[in-house]
mmCIF file of C-alpha atoms and ligand atoms in Angstrom:
data_model
loop_
_atom_site.group_PDB
_atom_site.id
_atom_site.type_symbol
_atom_site.label_atom_id
_atom_site.label_comp_id
_atom_site.label_asym_id
_atom_site.label_seq_id
_atom_site.Cartn_x
_atom_site.Cartn_y
_atom_site.Cartn_z
ATOM 1 C CA MET A 624 27.804 24.903 -100.370
ATOM 2 C CA SER A 625 28.708 27.440 -97.673
ATOM 3 C CA ILE A 626 29.523 31.102 -98.227
ATOM 4 C CA ASP A 627 33.187 30.214 -98.731
ATOM 5 C CA GLY A 628 32.446 27.714 -101.509
ATOM 6 C CA LEU A 629 33.287 24.667 -99.384
ATOM 7 C CA PRO A 630 30.725 22.131 -98.108
ATOM 8 C CA PRO A 631 28.871 22.904 -94.838
ATOM 9 C CA LEU A 632 30.796 21.704 -91.790
ATOM 10 C CA ARG A 633 28.070 19.215 -90.819
ATOM 11 C CA THR A 634 28.546 17.517 -94.204
ATOM 12 C CA VAL A 635 32.335 17.531 -93.721
ATOM 13 C CA ILE A 636 31.987 15.921 -90.291
ATOM 14 C CA GLU A 637 29.605 13.254 -91.581
ATOM 15 C CA ARG A 638 31.626 12.519 -94.693
ATOM 16 C CA HIS A 639 34.876 12.075 -92.757
ATOM 17 C CA GLY A 640 33.348 10.374 -89.693
ATOM 18 C CA LEU A 641 34.582 13.052 -87.278
ATOM 19 C CA GLN A 642 32.538 12.214 -84.200
ATOM 20 C CA ALA A 643 33.960 14.362 -81.420
ATOM 21 C CA LYS A 644 36.319 12.678 -78.942
ATOM 22 C CA LYS A 645 36.229 13.984 -75.391
ATOM 23 C CA ALA A 646 39.810 12.911 -74.685
ATOM 24 C CA LEU A 647 40.999 15.333 -77.400
ATOM 25 C CA GLY A 648 38.926 18.232 -76.027
ATOM 26 C CA GLN A 649 36.833 18.246 -79.195
ATOM 27 C CA ASN A 650 33.967 20.746 -79.183
ATOM 28 C CA PHE A 651 33.564 21.870 -82.760
ATOM 29 C CA LEU A 652 32.261 25.203 -84.041
ATOM 30 C CA LEU A 653 30.085 24.631 -87.083
ATOM 31 C CA ASP A 654 28.670 28.136 -87.597
ATOM 32 C CA LEU A 655 30.828 30.090 -90.036
ATOM 33 C CA ASN A 656 29.309 33.380 -88.804
ATOM 34 C CA LEU A 657 30.710 32.647 -85.358
ATOM 35 C CA THR A 658 34.112 31.488 -86.601
ATOM 36 C CA GLY A 659 34.144 34.683 -88.697
ATOM 37 C CA LYS A 660 33.539 36.711 -85.534
ATOM 38 C CA ILE A 661 36.546 35.023 -83.876
ATOM 39 C CA ALA A 662 38.691 35.735 -86.945
ATOM 40 C CA ARG A 663 37.655 39.417 -86.803
ATOM 41 C CA ALA A 664 38.483 39.563 -83.060
ATOM 42 C CA ALA A 665 42.083 38.850 -84.098
ATOM 43 C CA GLY A 666 42.195 42.200 -85.952
ATOM 44 C CA ASP A 667 43.360 42.762 -89.494
ATOM 45 C CA LEU A 668 44.685 39.465 -90.823
ATOM 46 C CA THR A 669 45.731 40.717 -94.235
ATOM 47 C CA GLY A 670 49.158 39.337 -95.018
ATOM 48 C CA ALA A 671 49.533 37.847 -91.534
ATOM 49 C CA THR A 672 50.609 34.308 -90.771
ATOM 50 C CA VAL A 673 48.198 32.722 -88.336
ATOM 51 C CA ILE A 674 49.220 29.830 -86.132
ATOM 52 C CA GLU A 675 46.195 27.746 -85.169
ATOM 53 C CA VAL A 676 46.178 24.916 -82.660
ATOM 54 C CA GLY A 677 43.585 22.202 -83.214
ATOM 55 C CA PRO A 678 41.835 23.070 -86.489
ATOM 56 C CA GLY A 679 39.634 19.948 -86.221
ATOM 57 C CA PRO A 680 37.224 19.842 -89.177
ATOM 58 C CA GLY A 681 38.431 23.324 -90.170
ATOM 59 C CA GLY A 682 35.629 25.762 -89.233
ATOM 60 C CA LEU A 683 37.890 28.433 -87.729
ATOM 61 C CA THR A 684 40.642 27.692 -90.260
ATOM 62 C CA ARG A 685 38.235 28.459 -93.104
ATOM 63 C CA ALA A 686 37.192 31.724 -91.455
ATOM 64 C CA LEU A 687 40.815 32.799 -90.980
ATOM 65 C CA LEU A 688 41.550 32.149 -94.649
ATOM 66 C CA SER A 689 38.387 33.809 -95.940
ATOM 67 C CA HIS A 690 39.170 36.837 -93.737
ATOM 68 C CA GLY A 691 42.440 37.380 -95.540
ATOM 69 C CA ALA A 692 45.116 35.574 -93.537
ATOM 70 C CA GLY A 693 48.101 35.299 -95.880
ATOM 71 C CA ARG A 694 48.936 31.923 -94.458
ATOM 72 C CA VAL A 695 47.619 29.584 -91.771
ATOM 73 C CA ILE A 696 49.827 27.021 -90.081
ATOM 74 C CA ALA A 697 47.601 24.614 -88.191
ATOM 75 C CA ILE A 698 48.712 21.879 -85.801
ATOM 76 C CA GLU A 699 46.266 19.001 -85.372
ATOM 77 C CA ARG A 700 46.743 15.841 -83.343
ATOM 78 C CA ASP A 701 43.711 13.917 -84.598
ATOM 79 C CA GLU A 702 44.672 12.169 -87.828
ATOM 80 C CA ARG A 703 41.001 11.635 -88.684
ATOM 81 C CA CYS A 704 40.783 15.407 -89.433
ATOM 82 C CA LEU A 705 43.630 15.501 -91.958
ATOM 83 C CA ALA A 706 41.620 14.546 -95.071
ATOM 84 C CA ALA A 707 39.003 17.228 -94.314
ATOM 85 C CA LEU A 708 41.762 19.797 -93.800
ATOM 86 C CA ALA A 709 43.412 18.781 -97.078
ATOM 87 C CA GLU A 710 40.217 19.831 -98.853
ATOM 88 C CA VAL A 711 40.449 23.281 -97.256
ATOM 89 C CA SER A 712 44.075 23.447 -98.305
ATOM 90 C CA ASP A 713 43.131 22.618 -101.928
ATOM 91 C CA HIS A 714 40.523 25.372 -101.857
ATOM 92 C CA TYR A 715 43.136 27.937 -100.740
ATOM 93 C CA PRO A 716 46.238 26.835 -102.683
ATOM 94 C CA GLY A 717 49.544 27.534 -100.948
ATOM 95 C CA ARG A 718 47.937 29.236 -97.951
ATOM 96 C CA LEU A 719 47.280 26.411 -95.491
ATOM 97 C CA GLU A 720 49.994 24.266 -93.980
ATOM 98 C CA ILE A 721 48.801 21.396 -91.808
ATOM 99 C CA ILE A 722 51.165 19.939 -89.265
ATOM 100 C CA ALA A 723 50.029 16.557 -87.971
ATOM 101 C CA GLY A 724 51.273 16.502 -84.403
ATOM 102 C CA ASP A 725 50.988 17.449 -80.763
ATOM 103 C CA ALA A 726 50.930 21.169 -79.939
ATOM 104 C CA LEU A 727 52.590 20.420 -76.605
ATOM 105 C CA LYS A 728 55.624 19.091 -78.489
ATOM 106 C CA THR A 729 55.732 21.943 -81.006
ATOM 107 C CA ASP A 730 58.444 24.600 -81.029
ATOM 108 C CA PHE A 731 56.215 27.573 -81.821
ATOM 109 C CA ALA A 732 59.018 30.137 -81.847
ATOM 110 C CA ALA A 733 60.884 28.118 -84.498
ATOM 111 C CA LEU A 734 57.699 27.691 -86.505
ATOM 112 C CA ALA A 735 57.055 31.425 -86.401
ATOM 113 C CA LYS A 736 60.625 32.238 -87.357
ATOM 114 C CA LYS A 737 60.273 30.102 -90.454
ATOM 115 C CA ALA A 738 56.924 31.697 -91.282
ATOM 116 C CA HIS A 739 58.293 35.173 -90.644
ATOM 117 C CA GLN A 740 60.772 34.900 -93.497
ATOM 118 C CA GLY A 741 57.898 35.799 -95.785
ATOM 119 C CA GLY A 742 57.334 39.052 -93.823
ATOM 120 C CA GLY A 743 54.120 40.144 -92.095
ATOM 121 C CA SER A 744 53.094 39.534 -88.521
ATOM 122 C CA VAL A 745 52.410 36.250 -86.765
ATOM 123 C CA LYS A 746 49.155 35.867 -84.832
ATOM 124 C CA ILE A 747 47.943 32.941 -82.762
ATOM 125 C CA VAL A 748 44.238 32.193 -83.115
ATOM 126 C CA ALA A 749 42.639 29.042 -81.715
ATOM 127 C CA ASN A 750 39.611 27.347 -80.273
ATOM 128 C CA LEU A 751 41.874 25.482 -77.892
ATOM 129 C CA PRO A 752 41.305 21.999 -76.543
ATOM 130 C CA TYR A 753 40.376 22.791 -72.932
ATOM 131 C CA ASN A 754 42.649 20.171 -71.438
ATOM 132 C CA ILE A 755 45.825 21.873 -72.706
ATOM 133 C CA GLY A 756 44.690 25.492 -73.170
ATOM 134 C CA THR A 757 46.124 26.915 -69.953
ATOM 135 C CA GLU A 758 49.388 25.035 -70.374
ATOM 136 C CA LEU A 759 49.863 26.432 -73.886
ATOM 137 C CA LEU A 760 48.974 29.974 -72.812
ATOM 138 C CA ILE A 761 51.512 29.878 -69.983
ATOM 139 C CA ARG A 762 54.181 28.661 -72.410
ATOM 140 C CA TRP A 763 53.392 31.502 -74.834
ATOM 141 C CA LEU A 764 53.341 34.081 -72.019
ATOM 142 C CA THR A 765 56.690 32.960 -70.653
ATOM 143 C CA VAL A 766 58.754 32.645 -73.853
ATOM 144 C CA ALA A 767 62.364 33.674 -73.310
ATOM 145 C CA GLU A 768 62.556 36.179 -76.155
ATOM 146 C CA TRP A 769 60.558 39.415 -75.722
ATOM 147 C CA PRO A 770 58.912 40.969 -77.700
ATOM 148 C CA PRO A 771 57.626 37.489 -78.525
ATOM 149 C CA PHE A 772 57.198 35.775 -81.882
ATOM 150 C CA TYR A 773 53.479 36.671 -81.987
ATOM 151 C CA ALA A 774 51.784 40.048 -82.474
ATOM 152 C CA SER A 775 48.621 38.897 -80.680
ATOM 153 C CA MET A 776 46.774 35.841 -79.375
ATOM 154 C CA THR A 777 43.034 35.329 -79.806
ATOM 155 C CA LEU A 778 42.019 32.248 -77.882
ATOM 156 C CA MET A 779 38.911 30.431 -76.709
ATOM 157 C CA PHE A 780 38.790 29.323 -73.077
ATOM 158 C CA GLN A 781 36.153 28.279 -70.596
ATOM 159 C CA ARG A 782 34.688 31.507 -69.183
ATOM 160 C CA GLU A 783 36.105 30.753 -65.727
ATOM 161 C CA VAL A 784 39.648 30.482 -67.157
ATOM 162 C CA ALA A 785 39.135 33.651 -69.219
ATOM 163 C CA GLU A 786 38.174 35.490 -66.029
ATOM 164 C CA ARG A 787 41.371 34.329 -64.365
ATOM 165 C CA ILE A 788 43.436 35.558 -67.323
ATOM 166 C CA VAL A 789 42.025 39.105 -67.224
ATOM 167 C CA ALA A 790 41.596 39.272 -63.418
ATOM 168 C CA ARG A 791 42.723 42.337 -61.486
ATOM 169 C CA PRO A 792 43.961 42.513 -57.864
ATOM 170 C CA GLY A 793 41.238 42.196 -55.249
ATOM 171 C CA SER A 794 39.082 39.746 -57.198
ATOM 172 C CA ASP A 795 38.642 36.055 -56.399
ATOM 173 C CA ALA A 796 39.755 35.146 -59.916
ATOM 174 C CA TYR A 797 43.112 36.936 -59.487
ATOM 175 C CA GLY A 798 46.002 34.499 -59.255
ATOM 176 C CA ARG A 799 49.112 33.229 -60.997
ATOM 177 C CA LEU A 800 47.528 33.306 -64.458
ATOM 178 C CA GLY A 801 46.357 36.922 -64.032
ATOM 179 C CA VAL A 802 49.810 38.029 -62.881
ATOM 180 C CA LEU A 803 51.608 36.349 -65.787
ATOM 181 C CA ALA A 804 49.102 37.609 -68.367
ATOM 182 C CA GLY A 805 49.038 41.114 -66.840
ATOM 183 C CA TRP A 806 52.816 41.276 -66.641
ATOM 184 C CA ARG A 807 53.474 40.625 -70.302
ATOM 185 C CA THR A 808 50.246 41.417 -72.117
ATOM 186 C CA GLU A 809 47.150 43.524 -72.195
ATOM 187 C CA ALA A 810 44.371 40.967 -72.042
ATOM 188 C CA ARG A 811 40.627 41.404 -72.457
ATOM 189 C CA ILE A 812 37.602 39.222 -72.975
ATOM 190 C CA ALA A 813 36.331 39.916 -76.498
ATOM 191 C CA PHE A 814 32.993 38.057 -76.210
ATOM 192 C CA ASP A 815 31.277 35.023 -74.713
ATOM 193 C CA VAL A 816 30.188 31.940 -76.625
ATOM 194 C CA PRO A 817 27.263 29.890 -75.267
ATOM 195 C CA PRO A 818 27.558 26.082 -74.942
ATOM 196 C CA GLN A 819 24.980 25.472 -77.693
ATOM 197 C CA ALA A 820 27.321 27.055 -80.267
ATOM 198 C CA PHE A 821 29.542 23.956 -80.039
ATOM 199 C CA THR A 822 29.055 20.373 -81.204
ATOM 200 C CA PRO A 823 28.863 18.656 -78.795
ATOM 201 C CA PRO A 824 28.001 21.443 -76.323
ATOM 202 C CA PRO A 825 30.362 21.713 -73.338
ATOM 203 C CA LYS A 826 28.879 22.130 -69.841
ATOM 204 C CA VAL A 827 29.918 25.770 -69.431
ATOM 205 C CA THR A 828 30.050 29.092 -71.276
ATOM 206 C CA SER A 829 33.249 29.894 -73.167
ATOM 207 C CA SER A 830 34.952 33.225 -73.878
ATOM 208 C CA VAL A 831 37.280 34.495 -76.551
ATOM 209 C CA VAL A 832 40.251 36.293 -74.991
ATOM 210 C CA HIS A 833 42.434 38.712 -76.956
ATOM 211 C CA LEU A 834 45.971 39.302 -75.674
ATOM 212 C CA VAL A 835 48.445 41.834 -77.039
ATOM 213 C CA PRO A 836 52.082 41.713 -75.854
ATOM 214 C CA ARG A 837 53.291 44.744 -73.892
ATOM 215 C CA ALA A 838 56.195 46.459 -75.638
ATOM 216 C CA SER A 839 58.321 46.602 -72.498
ATOM 217 C CA PRO A 840 57.074 44.677 -69.492
ATOM 218 C CA LEU A 841 59.034 45.275 -66.265
ATOM 219 C CA PRO A 842 62.152 43.107 -66.333
ATOM 220 C CA ALA A 843 61.805 39.912 -64.281
ATOM 221 C CA GLU A 844 62.940 36.311 -64.407
ATOM 222 C CA VAL A 845 60.031 34.086 -65.380
ATOM 223 C CA LYS A 846 61.189 31.357 -62.976
ATOM 224 C CA LYS A 847 61.307 33.696 -60.003
ATOM 225 C CA LEU A 848 57.984 35.294 -60.850
ATOM 226 C CA SER A 849 56.446 31.816 -61.070
ATOM 227 C CA ARG A 850 57.943 30.854 -57.715
ATOM 228 C CA VAL A 851 56.657 33.913 -55.852
ATOM 229 C CA THR A 852 53.169 33.752 -57.371
ATOM 230 C CA GLU A 853 52.946 30.015 -56.671
ATOM 231 C CA ALA A 854 53.968 30.508 -53.038
ATOM 232 C CA ALA A 855 51.827 33.614 -52.480
ATOM 233 C CA PHE A 856 48.635 32.252 -54.051
ATOM 234 C CA GLY A 857 49.262 28.743 -52.676
ATOM 235 C CA GLN A 858 48.092 30.181 -49.347
ATOM 236 C CA ARG A 859 46.072 33.124 -50.625
ATOM 237 C CA ARG A 860 44.131 33.700 -47.379
ATOM 238 C CA LYS A 861 47.335 33.948 -45.300
ATOM 239 C CA MET A 862 49.505 37.028 -44.833
ATOM 240 C CA LEU A 863 52.459 37.172 -47.214
ATOM 241 C CA ARG A 864 55.035 36.822 -44.440
ATOM 242 C CA GLN A 865 53.593 33.329 -43.934
ATOM 243 C CA SER A 866 52.880 32.335 -47.549
ATOM 244 C CA VAL A 867 56.316 33.314 -48.902
ATOM 245 C CA LYS A 868 58.198 32.050 -45.842
ATOM 246 C CA SER A 869 60.121 29.440 -47.830
ATOM 247 C CA LEU A 870 61.438 32.179 -50.168
ATOM 248 C CA GLY A 871 62.641 34.506 -47.433
ATOM 249 C CA GLY A 872 59.492 35.653 -45.601
ATOM 250 C CA GLU A 873 59.639 39.072 -43.910
ATOM 251 C CA ALA A 874 63.200 39.819 -45.011
ATOM 252 C CA LEU A 875 62.251 39.250 -48.647
ATOM 253 C CA LEU A 876 59.142 41.416 -48.338
ATOM 254 C CA THR A 877 61.109 44.206 -46.659
ATOM 255 C CA ARG A 878 63.669 44.115 -49.479
ATOM 256 C CA ALA A 879 60.821 44.412 -51.969
ATOM 257 C CA GLY A 880 59.201 47.228 -49.969
ATOM 258 C CA ILE A 881 55.982 45.274 -49.415
ATOM 259 C CA ASP A 882 54.049 45.214 -46.137
ATOM 260 C CA PRO A 883 54.374 41.615 -44.801
ATOM 261 C CA THR A 884 50.818 41.676 -43.411
ATOM 262 C CA ARG A 885 49.267 42.015 -46.880
ATOM 263 C CA ARG A 886 47.683 39.095 -48.724
ATOM 264 C CA ALA A 887 48.589 37.829 -52.210
ATOM 265 C CA GLU A 888 45.413 39.002 -53.904
ATOM 266 C CA THR A 889 46.094 42.669 -52.946
ATOM 267 C CA LEU A 890 49.436 42.865 -54.785
ATOM 268 C CA ASP A 891 49.404 44.278 -58.283
ATOM 269 C CA VAL A 892 51.603 42.942 -61.074
ATOM 270 C CA ASP A 893 54.380 45.518 -60.498
ATOM 271 C CA GLU A 894 54.583 44.496 -56.842
ATOM 272 C CA PHE A 895 54.852 40.826 -57.786
ATOM 273 C CA VAL A 896 57.681 41.742 -60.149
ATOM 274 C CA ARG A 897 59.431 43.610 -57.298
ATOM 275 C CA LEU A 898 58.997 40.581 -55.093
ATOM 276 C CA ALA A 899 60.432 38.277 -57.782
ATOM 277 C CA ASN A 900 63.414 40.574 -58.260
ATOM 278 C CA ALA A 901 64.092 40.553 -54.514
ATOM 279 C CA VAL A 902 64.359 36.737 -54.377
HETATM 280 C C1 LIG B 1888 37.912 22.608 -79.203
HETATM 281 S S1 LIG B 1888 38.379 21.665 -80.615
HETATM 282 C C2 LIG B 1888 38.414 22.955 -81.831
HETATM 283 C C3 LIG B 1888 38.245 22.446 -83.246
HETATM 284 C C4 LIG B 1888 38.062 23.529 -84.308
HETATM 285 N N1 LIG B 1888 39.146 24.478 -84.304
HETATM 286 C C5 LIG B 1888 36.752 24.253 -84.132
HETATM 287 O O1 LIG B 1888 36.800 25.405 -83.672
HETATM 288 O O2 LIG B 1888 35.724 23.671 -84.423
HETATM 289 C C6 LIG B 1888 40.097 21.345 -80.241
HETATM 290 C C7 LIG B 1888 40.920 20.695 -81.347
HETATM 291 O O3 LIG B 1888 42.256 20.504 -80.867
HETATM 292 C C8 LIG B 1888 42.737 19.224 -81.242
HETATM 293 N N2 LIG B 1888 43.777 18.823 -80.263
HETATM 294 C C9 LIG B 1888 43.599 18.259 -79.038
HETATM 295 N N3 LIG B 1888 44.776 18.079 -78.420
HETATM 296 C C10 LIG B 1888 45.732 18.539 -79.273
HETATM 297 C C11 LIG B 1888 47.147 18.627 -79.210
HETATM 298 N N4 LIG B 1888 47.824 18.218 -78.134
HETATM 299 N N5 LIG B 1888 47.805 19.152 -80.259
HETATM 300 C C12 LIG B 1888 47.140 19.597 -81.355
HETATM 301 N N6 LIG B 1888 45.797 19.534 -81.477
HETATM 302 C C13 LIG B 1888 45.094 19.022 -80.450
HETATM 303 C C14 LIG B 1888 41.500 18.344 -81.233
HETATM 304 O O4 LIG B 1888 41.666 17.183 -82.015
HETATM 305 C C15 LIG B 1888 40.450 19.332 -81.797
HETATM 306 O O5 LIG B 1888 40.435 19.276 -83.198
#
């Protein structure tokens, strides 16, 4: 038995035949000390509802529950994992809801609204499948309603993606993801996780990123902000008057009060918002 009274994750994986599938981005965490560290990085979970994407055999799910999450709602696409997750659910009666489905087709705001009826905050915590991690983060960062349905997000990414999320102007990693994350949240890398912590080990180091929504980000239309960042960083070595030509070039930059000879990576988030609002 493990510290939480459930069988060790290796036994669970063997018993349920959960050999990892690459196509589903499956790199499992089997060390409950590490999954506990991720749960703690999400802050106080007491009474909170946690939304988890991709619980797999349930390592992180178990840590979230043993660290006091009032409720966990976990969305898993791999049906092979459901029996293992049902055992976790039996161990924590009434606290774990498993949704068998695709996170990309899930209406998270609606899910959170339903969960919210019981009170408490909603937090997103996940060891995300790498193939859809960025896509999900962008969706959560660009939700229409702000403040959003979540009080924080604590998410595992490849280190290189984590660096892009927290990147500041002037760095090579600074781009569209850094602008979107910096616009609406305060994001920081909580800690790194080496490849050998996963089964099977991925090729690169991973990082846990913690993002907290800003109370009042500068007003901007998500669509316009996406358009200007896409254009500007699409030709990041060129001067802005060239890279944003299709959106209005020099006239647009003058309206926004930005020197047309600057390059995308020198603009801070507020300047990108000004640019978006001038479109
Ligand atoms: C990196 S593994 C993490 C597993 C587990 N949380 C852990 O930490 O050991 C990613 C998980 O996401 C699941 N997954 C992949 N694509 C998904 C999707 N579109 N919707 C929901 N779950 C998905 C995989 O089956 C896998 O269980």
